[in-house]
mmCIF file of C-alpha atoms in Angstrom:
data_model
loop_
_atom_site.group_PDB
_atom_site.id
_atom_site.type_symbol
_atom_site.label_atom_id
_atom_site.label_comp_id
_atom_site.label_asym_id
_atom_site.label_seq_id
_atom_site.Cartn_x
_atom_site.Cartn_y
_atom_site.Cartn_z
ATOM 1 C CA LYS A 1 84.367 -3.937 -8.730
ATOM 2 C CA ALA A 2 88.106 -3.844 -8.149
ATOM 3 C CA PHE A 3 87.513 -5.497 -4.685
ATOM 4 C CA ALA A 4 85.388 -8.185 -6.091
ATOM 5 C CA LEU A 5 87.696 -9.034 -8.738
ATOM 6 C CA ARG A 6 90.803 -9.098 -6.285
ATOM 7 C CA LYS A 7 88.708 -11.526 -4.057
ATOM 8 C CA GLU A 8 87.966 -13.875 -7.053
ATOM 9 C CA LEU A 9 91.633 -13.784 -8.182
ATOM 10 C CA GLY A 10 92.529 -14.940 -4.405
ATOM 11 C CA ASP A 11 90.044 -17.941 -5.142
ATOM 12 C CA LEU A 12 91.338 -18.840 -8.309
ATOM 13 C CA GLU A 13 94.955 -18.616 -7.159
ATOM 14 C CA ARG A 14 94.087 -21.366 -4.300
ATOM 15 C CA ALA A 15 92.345 -23.312 -7.085
ATOM 16 C CA GLU A 16 95.305 -23.252 -9.261
ATOM 17 C CA LYS A 17 97.858 -24.173 -6.353
ATOM 18 C CA SER A 18 95.545 -27.116 -5.589
ATOM 19 C CA LEU A 19 95.447 -28.469 -9.205
ATOM 20 C CA ASP A 20 99.290 -28.077 -9.150
ATOM 21 C CA GLU A 21 99.661 -30.329 -6.196
ATOM 22 C CA LEU A 22 97.188 -32.765 -7.475
ATOM 23 C CA ILE A 23 98.935 -32.851 -10.875
ATOM 24 C CA HIS A 24 102.228 -33.488 -9.161
ATOM 25 C CA SER A 25 100.965 -36.087 -6.708
ATOM 26 C CA SER A 26 99.082 -37.883 -9.842
ATOM 27 C CA THR A 27 101.963 -37.846 -11.958
ATOM 28 C CA THR A 28 104.153 -39.292 -9.312
ATOM 29 C CA GLN A 29 101.679 -42.074 -8.186
ATOM 30 C CA LEU A 30 101.476 -43.117 -12.230
ATOM 31 C CA LYS A 31 105.354 -43.174 -12.417
ATOM 32 C CA GLN A 32 105.506 -45.497 -9.324
ATOM 33 C CA LEU A 33 102.588 -47.518 -10.757
ATOM 34 C CA THR A 34 104.431 -48.393 -13.965
ATOM 35 C CA GLU A 35 107.602 -49.430 -11.847
ATOM 36 C CA TYR A 36 105.777 -51.920 -9.550
ATOM 37 C CA LYS A 37 107.080 -55.345 -10.624
ATOM 38 C CA ASP A 38 103.366 -56.540 -10.368
ATOM 39 C CA SER A 39 102.230 -53.909 -12.626
ATOM 40 C CA GLN A 40 104.799 -54.637 -15.094
ATOM 41 C CA ARG A 41 103.995 -58.090 -15.230
ATOM 42 C CA LEU A 42 100.333 -57.806 -15.442
ATOM 43 C CA GLY A 43 100.523 -54.439 -17.593
ATOM 44 C CA TYR A 44 99.536 -56.280 -20.847
ATOM 45 C CA VAL A 45 96.745 -56.279 -23.458
ATOM 46 C CA THR A 46 95.846 -59.618 -25.430
ATOM 47 C CA TYR A 47 95.191 -59.699 -29.167
ATOM 48 C CA GLN A 48 91.656 -60.252 -28.344
ATOM 49 C CA ASP A 49 91.564 -57.339 -26.355
ATOM 50 C CA ILE A 50 92.650 -55.213 -29.534
ATOM 51 C CA ARG A 51 90.134 -56.895 -31.529
ATOM 52 C CA SER A 52 87.247 -56.279 -29.232
ATOM 53 C CA VAL A 53 87.855 -52.543 -30.178
ATOM 54 C CA SER A 54 85.063 -51.970 -32.523
ATOM 55 C CA THR A 55 86.983 -49.491 -34.692
ATOM 56 C CA LEU A 56 89.869 -51.962 -34.947
ATOM 57 C CA ARG A 57 87.690 -54.892 -35.663
ATOM 58 C CA ASP A 58 87.948 -54.742 -39.461
ATOM 59 C CA GLN A 59 91.214 -53.088 -39.662
ATOM 60 C CA THR A 60 94.860 -54.280 -40.045
ATOM 61 C CA VAL A 61 96.522 -53.533 -36.899
ATOM 62 C CA ILE A 62 100.338 -53.553 -36.091
ATOM 63 C CA ALA A 63 101.505 -53.275 -32.580
ATOM 64 C CA VAL A 64 104.644 -51.662 -31.774
ATOM 65 C CA LYS A 65 106.815 -52.062 -28.657
ATOM 66 C CA ALA A 66 109.999 -49.843 -28.901
ATOM 67 C CA PRO A 67 112.543 -48.916 -26.433
ATOM 68 C CA ALA A 68 112.333 -45.567 -24.652
ATOM 69 C CA GLU A 69 113.311 -42.572 -26.601
ATOM 70 C CA THR A 70 112.446 -44.371 -29.894
ATOM 71 C CA LYS A 71 111.670 -41.572 -32.516
ATOM 72 C CA LEU A 72 108.486 -41.839 -34.676
ATOM 73 C CA GLU A 73 108.650 -39.906 -37.780
ATOM 74 C CA VAL A 74 105.616 -39.215 -40.519
ATOM 75 C CA PRO A 75 106.904 -37.160 -43.259
ATOM 76 C CA ASP A 76 104.078 -34.974 -44.809
ATOM 77 C CA THR A 77 103.703 -36.566 -48.505
ATOM 78 C CA ALA A 78 100.799 -34.816 -49.424
ATOM 79 C CA GLY A 79 99.273 -35.797 -52.442
ATOM 80 C CA GLN A 80 102.085 -38.169 -53.240
ATOM 81 C CA GLY A 81 99.860 -41.410 -52.656
ATOM 82 C CA SER A 82 102.666 -43.150 -50.443
ATOM 83 C CA LEU A 83 102.235 -42.417 -46.748
ATOM 84 C CA GLN A 84 105.367 -43.232 -44.574
ATOM 85 C CA ILE A 85 106.239 -44.135 -41.077
ATOM 86 C CA TYR A 86 109.803 -44.340 -40.004
ATOM 87 C CA LEU A 87 111.020 -45.675 -36.502
ATOM 88 C CA LYS A 88 114.405 -45.078 -35.595
ATOM 89 C CA SER A 89 115.715 -46.549 -31.854
ATOM 90 C CA LYS A 90 118.866 -46.005 -30.205
ATOM 91 C CA ASN A 91 118.222 -47.987 -27.217
ATOM 92 C CA GLY A 92 117.528 -51.475 -28.480
ATOM 93 C CA PRO A 93 115.673 -53.316 -31.246
ATOM 94 C CA ILE A 94 112.018 -52.426 -31.793
ATOM 95 C CA GLU A 95 109.508 -55.224 -31.851
ATOM 96 C CA VAL A 96 106.808 -55.035 -34.295
ATOM 97 C CA TYR A 97 103.617 -57.415 -34.360
ATOM 98 C CA LEU A 98 100.794 -57.935 -36.689
ATOM 99 C CA CYS A 99 97.777 -58.432 -34.648
ATOM 100 C CA PRO A 100 95.876 -61.873 -35.848
ATOM 101 C CA GLU A 101 92.628 -61.604 -37.162
ATOM 102 C CA GLU A 102 90.718 -63.819 -34.865
ATOM 103 C CA ARG B 1 109.194 -31.767 -46.837
ATOM 104 C CA SER B 2 107.748 -31.094 -43.539
ATOM 105 C CA ARG B 3 107.399 -33.947 -41.065
ATOM 106 C CA MET B 4 105.896 -34.700 -37.637
ATOM 107 C CA LEU B 5 108.018 -36.477 -35.014
ATOM 108 C CA VAL B 6 106.941 -37.990 -31.914
ATOM 109 C CA SER B 7 108.984 -40.043 -29.380
ATOM 110 C CA ILE B 8 107.520 -43.364 -28.306
ATOM 111 C CA GLY B 9 108.459 -46.301 -25.930
ATOM 112 C CA GLU B 10 107.475 -44.253 -22.682
ATOM 113 C CA SER B 11 104.542 -45.026 -20.538
ATOM 114 C CA PHE B 12 101.513 -42.610 -20.568
ATOM 115 C CA GLY B 13 102.607 -39.704 -22.728
ATOM 116 C CA LEU B 14 100.456 -36.698 -23.121
ATOM 117 C CA SER B 15 97.070 -37.564 -24.574
ATOM 118 C CA ASN B 16 96.205 -37.246 -28.029
ATOM 119 C CA ARG B 17 99.800 -36.723 -29.103
ATOM 120 C CA PHE B 18 99.148 -38.789 -32.395
ATOM 121 C CA GLN B 19 96.047 -36.506 -33.246
ATOM 122 C CA LYS B 20 97.809 -34.088 -35.591
ATOM 123 C CA ILE B 21 99.869 -37.004 -37.255
ATOM 124 C CA ASN B 22 96.383 -38.719 -38.000
ATOM 125 C CA GLN B 23 94.920 -35.498 -39.323
ATOM 126 C CA MET B 24 97.782 -34.820 -41.656
ATOM 127 C CA VAL B 25 97.900 -38.393 -42.830
ATOM 128 C CA ASN B 26 93.974 -38.170 -43.357
ATOM 129 C CA SER B 27 94.394 -34.908 -45.297
ATOM 130 C CA SER B 28 97.330 -36.273 -47.422
ATOM 131 C CA ASP B 29 95.270 -39.583 -48.336
ATOM 132 C CA ARG B 30 92.239 -37.203 -49.326
ATOM 133 C CA SER B 31 94.362 -34.985 -51.598
ATOM 134 C CA PHE B 32 95.885 -37.740 -53.195
ATOM 135 C CA LYS B 33 92.731 -39.469 -53.951
ATOM 136 C CA ARG B 34 91.356 -36.097 -55.434
ATOM 137 C CA THR B 35 94.309 -35.888 -57.823
ATOM 138 C CA LEU B 36 93.686 -39.417 -58.760
ATOM 139 C CA ASP B 37 90.115 -38.499 -59.587
ATOM 140 C CA LEU B 38 91.346 -35.696 -61.651
ATOM 141 C CA GLY B 39 93.128 -38.363 -63.849
ATOM 142 C CA SER B 40 96.642 -36.723 -63.481
ATOM 143 C CA ALA B 41 98.444 -39.245 -61.156
ATOM 144 C CA PRO B 42 101.607 -37.524 -60.132
ATOM 145 C CA LYS B 43 104.942 -39.291 -60.749
ATOM 146 C CA GLN B 44 105.662 -41.555 -57.479
ATOM 147 C CA LYS B 45 108.674 -40.715 -55.939
ATOM 148 C CA ARG B 46 110.640 -43.641 -54.428
ATOM 149 C CA LEU B 47 112.990 -43.394 -51.465
ATOM 150 C CA ALA C 1 88.607 1.669 -14.277
ATOM 151 C CA GLN C 2 92.187 0.899 -15.308
ATOM 152 C CA GLU C 3 92.930 -0.996 -12.349
ATOM 153 C CA CYS C 4 89.797 -3.121 -13.093
ATOM 154 C CA GLN C 5 90.592 -3.719 -16.523
ATOM 155 C CA ASN C 6 94.076 -5.064 -15.442
ATOM 156 C CA LEU C 7 92.519 -7.393 -12.998
ATOM 157 C CA GLU C 8 90.059 -8.692 -15.429
ATOM 158 C CA VAL C 9 92.987 -9.500 -17.845
ATOM 159 C CA GLU C 10 94.756 -11.243 -14.988
ATOM 160 C CA ARG C 11 91.455 -12.996 -14.136
ATOM 161 C CA GLN C 12 91.073 -14.481 -17.737
ATOM 162 C CA ARG C 13 94.613 -15.488 -17.916
ATOM 163 C CA ARG C 14 94.361 -17.544 -14.668
ATOM 164 C CA LEU C 15 91.127 -18.979 -15.948
ATOM 165 C CA GLU C 16 92.671 -20.212 -19.060
ATOM 166 C CA ARG C 17 95.792 -21.699 -17.033
ATOM 167 C CA ILE C 18 93.217 -23.519 -14.835
ATOM 168 C CA LYS C 19 91.174 -24.898 -17.494
ATOM 169 C CA GLN C 20 94.479 -26.259 -19.062
ATOM 170 C CA LYS C 21 95.575 -27.798 -15.785
ATOM 171 C CA GLN C 22 92.107 -29.281 -15.186
ATOM 172 C CA SER C 23 92.481 -31.120 -18.581
ATOM 173 C CA GLN C 24 95.866 -32.368 -17.810
ATOM 174 C CA LEU C 25 94.698 -33.673 -14.480
ATOM 175 C CA GLN C 26 91.548 -35.398 -15.869
ATOM 176 C CA GLU C 27 94.020 -37.342 -18.379
ATOM 177 C CA LEU C 28 96.221 -38.203 -15.580
ATOM 178 C CA ILE C 29 93.096 -39.666 -13.655
ATOM 179 C CA LEU C 30 91.958 -41.451 -16.680
ATOM 180 C CA GLN C 31 95.283 -42.875 -17.339
ATOM 181 C CA GLN C 32 95.728 -44.177 -13.500
ATOM 182 C CA ILE C 33 92.262 -45.780 -13.500
ATOM 183 C CA ALA C 34 92.533 -47.324 -16.865
ATOM 184 C CA PHE C 35 96.025 -48.942 -15.868
ATOM 185 C CA LYS C 36 94.899 -49.948 -12.452
ATOM 186 C CA ASN C 37 91.806 -51.537 -14.044
ATOM 187 C CA LEU C 38 93.800 -53.180 -16.496
ATOM 188 C CA VAL C 39 96.132 -54.835 -13.824
ATOM 189 C CA GLN C 40 93.286 -55.811 -11.709
ATOM 190 C CA ARG C 41 91.546 -57.554 -14.674
ATOM 191 C CA ASN C 42 94.412 -59.339 -15.846
ATOM 192 C CA ARG C 43 95.256 -60.741 -12.142
ATOM 193 C CA GLN C 44 91.608 -61.865 -11.913
ATOM 194 C CA SER C 45 91.959 -63.640 -15.375
ATOM 195 C CA GLU C 46 95.112 -65.347 -14.503
ATOM 196 C CA GLN C 47 93.755 -66.476 -11.117
ATOM 197 C CA GLN C 48 90.853 -67.982 -12.832
ATOM 198 C CA ALA C 49 92.885 -69.481 -15.578
ATOM 199 C CA ASN C 50 95.421 -70.616 -12.910
ATOM 200 C CA ARG C 51 97.934 -69.763 -15.543
ATOM 201 C CA PRO C 52 99.287 -66.491 -17.566
ATOM 202 C CA PRO C 53 98.197 -66.239 -21.108
ATOM 203 C CA PRO C 54 100.546 -67.390 -23.912
ATOM 204 C CA PRO C 55 103.455 -64.965 -24.403
ATOM 205 C CA ASN C 56 102.761 -64.768 -28.026
ATOM 206 C CA SER C 57 99.407 -63.533 -27.327
ATOM 207 C CA ILE C 58 100.166 -60.535 -25.459
ATOM 208 C CA ILE C 59 101.731 -57.108 -25.725
ATOM 209 C CA HIS C 60 102.935 -55.377 -22.692
ATOM 210 C CA LEU C 61 102.690 -51.549 -22.066
ATOM 211 C CA PRO C 62 103.957 -49.369 -23.371
ATOM 212 C CA PHE C 63 103.032 -49.952 -27.008
ATOM 213 C CA ILE C 64 101.452 -48.025 -29.842
ATOM 214 C CA ILE C 65 99.313 -49.435 -32.560
ATOM 215 C CA VAL C 66 99.048 -48.494 -36.321
ATOM 216 C CA ASN C 67 95.736 -49.352 -37.829
ATOM 217 C CA THR C 68 94.628 -49.171 -41.521
ATOM 218 C CA SER C 69 92.244 -50.834 -43.949
ATOM 219 C CA LYS C 70 92.649 -54.146 -45.003
ATOM 220 C CA LYS C 71 92.932 -52.997 -48.447
ATOM 221 C CA THR C 72 96.034 -50.967 -47.772
ATOM 222 C CA VAL C 73 99.211 -52.513 -49.444
ATOM 223 C CA ILE C 74 102.077 -51.928 -46.584
ATOM 224 C CA ASP C 75 105.578 -52.447 -47.648
ATOM 225 C CA CYS C 76 108.018 -52.461 -44.628
ATOM 226 C CA SER C 77 111.829 -52.312 -44.695
ATOM 227 C CA ILE C 78 113.922 -53.389 -41.496
ATOM 228 C CA SER C 79 117.333 -52.579 -40.841
ATOM 229 C CA ASN C 80 119.352 -55.795 -39.475
ATOM 230 C CA ASP C 81 119.806 -54.842 -35.964
ATOM 231 C CA LYS C 82 115.924 -53.770 -35.907
ATOM 232 C CA PHE C 83 116.704 -50.437 -34.594
ATOM 233 C CA GLU C 84 114.988 -49.151 -37.837
ATOM 234 C CA TYR C 85 111.779 -49.410 -39.636
ATOM 235 C CA LEU C 86 110.431 -47.718 -42.566
ATOM 236 C CA PHE C 87 106.814 -48.322 -43.483
ATOM 237 C CA ASN C 88 105.191 -47.524 -46.834
ATOM 238 C CA PHE C 89 101.323 -47.289 -46.893
ATOM 239 C CA ASP C 90 99.401 -46.752 -50.171
ATOM 240 C CA SER C 91 96.344 -45.553 -48.155
ATOM 241 C CA MET C 92 95.519 -43.608 -44.705
ATOM 242 C CA PHE C 93 96.515 -45.251 -41.536
ATOM 243 C CA GLU C 94 96.038 -44.078 -37.849
ATOM 244 C CA ILE C 95 98.433 -44.107 -35.058
ATOM 245 C CA HIS C 96 97.177 -44.482 -31.288
ATOM 246 C CA ASP C 97 99.094 -45.179 -28.092
ATOM 247 C CA ASP C 98 98.270 -47.801 -25.602
ATOM 248 C CA ILE C 99 96.175 -45.540 -23.250
ATOM 249 C CA GLU C 100 93.758 -44.702 -26.141
ATOM 250 C CA VAL C 101 93.440 -48.486 -26.823
ATOM 251 C CA LEU C 102 92.761 -49.095 -23.099
ATOM 252 C CA LYS C 103 90.107 -46.347 -23.193
ATOM 253 C CA ARG C 104 88.386 -47.944 -26.113
ATOM 254 C CA MET C 105 88.486 -51.356 -24.180
ATOM 255 C CA GLY C 106 86.620 -49.463 -21.578
ATOM 256 C CA MET C 107 89.344 -49.602 -18.839
ATOM 257 C CA ALA C 108 88.444 -46.189 -17.931
ATOM 258 C CA CYS C 109 85.050 -46.700 -16.935
ATOM 259 C CA GLY C 110 83.531 -44.394 -19.539
ATOM 260 C CA LEU C 111 84.916 -41.412 -17.785
ATOM 261 C CA GLU C 112 86.890 -40.201 -20.911
ATOM 262 C CA VAL C 113 83.290 -39.631 -22.590
ATOM 263 C CA GLY C 114 81.400 -38.876 -19.292
ATOM 264 C CA LYS C 115 79.168 -41.845 -19.616
ATOM 265 C CA CYS C 116 79.873 -43.694 -16.292
ATOM 266 C CA SER C 117 77.084 -46.038 -14.739
ATOM 267 C CA PRO C 118 76.969 -45.936 -11.081
ATOM 268 C CA GLU C 119 78.759 -49.347 -10.642
ATOM 269 C CA ASP C 120 81.544 -48.218 -12.908
ATOM 270 C CA LEU C 121 81.621 -44.816 -10.833
ATOM 271 C CA LYS C 122 82.076 -46.995 -7.828
ATOM 272 C CA VAL C 123 84.768 -48.990 -9.184
ATOM 273 C CA ALA C 124 86.579 -45.570 -10.719
ATOM 274 C CA ARG C 125 86.412 -44.111 -7.044
ATOM 275 C CA SER C 126 88.025 -47.175 -5.525
ATOM 276 C CA LEU C 127 90.998 -46.714 -7.836
ATOM 277 C CA VAL C 128 92.062 -43.307 -7.024
ATOM 278 C CA PRO C 129 93.330 -41.495 -3.852
ATOM 279 C CA LYS C 130 90.694 -39.576 -1.793
ATOM 280 C CA ALA C 131 91.791 -36.292 -2.930
ATOM 281 C CA LEU C 132 91.100 -37.218 -6.591
ATOM 282 C CA GLU C 133 87.412 -38.515 -5.904
ATOM 283 C CA PRO C 134 85.616 -35.346 -6.329
ATOM 284 C CA TYR C 135 87.256 -34.955 -9.949
ATOM 285 C CA VAL C 136 86.045 -38.683 -10.741
ATOM 286 C CA ILE C 137 82.637 -37.687 -9.350
ATOM 287 C CA GLU C 138 82.515 -34.547 -11.589
ATOM 288 C CA MET C 139 84.071 -36.479 -14.662
ATOM 289 C CA ALA C 140 81.404 -38.905 -14.589
ATOM 290 C CA LYS C 141 78.811 -36.216 -15.362
ATOM 291 C CA GLY C 142 80.952 -35.400 -18.463
ATOM 292 C CA PRO C 143 84.132 -33.682 -19.293
ATOM 293 C CA ILE C 144 84.815 -30.872 -16.912
ATOM 294 C CA SER C 145 84.843 -27.757 -19.308
ATOM 295 C CA ASN C 146 84.243 -24.863 -16.728
ATOM 296 C CA VAL C 147 86.597 -24.108 -13.631
ATOM 297 C CA TYR C 148 85.693 -26.805 -10.891
ATOM 298 C CA ILE C 149 86.914 -25.673 -7.737
ATOM 299 C CA THR C 150 86.795 -28.777 -5.152
ATOM 300 C CA GLY C 151 85.512 -28.014 -1.660
ATOM 301 C CA GLY C 152 88.845 -29.334 -0.421
#
């Protein structure tokens, strides 16, 4: 039984190593992807896209475009009836858009 | 008061990073509506 | 018996780590497919329309959205330099990031819920490197919960 367990541990070790390599390469690819000029120019959604999502159709939708490292804070206001979102940026102004209905 | 903090503004963060916040907001809202139902609306605190 | 027990504990620990890493890799694959799909779609739309969409009708990634019922009263305070915002809602809201919106737009080919048509699977496979294809094929059948060891 010990021999079988040791053999399986060897297989799992190889599987984990392969996963680590794939995670690393995928993270790198994603980072490069977001840095390509073309992707930056074409990486957008339209208001229609947001309205096409069924769970957002009959909702008020606010879109927030914030600089990197902007802090989003939600205090736990259990039972107080007012729910808050606090946004604080240190790298530039935050843009907030109200998605139009149509 | 406890609070939840998330850093935004970066591409492709961890998945479901707002799940806990959404759950907390949902339960806060429910507990408030329950107190309303019980008729004793708590004094609203203003920031 | 003691040695077997130690090996079994190590096996469980390793299995847990592999499952967590598989979940991380699946999310990375979904993000890569969704983003590439979005860029491809926008490129085709712009070529067909022969022009980019009006700037005030689009939101570039990265962004987040906050959605709430239309009945919700929202009070918003903004600092002069727009570095700080305070929103007060009188009812519940949800916050989602851009990738979640892309998934709900269908940009991840339904892989996030394991409902992927053969055509979608073909598109998804074309958007990832060869090494990730076995995972995409496996994800198309449903979220990979057990330990999936690719042949490679």
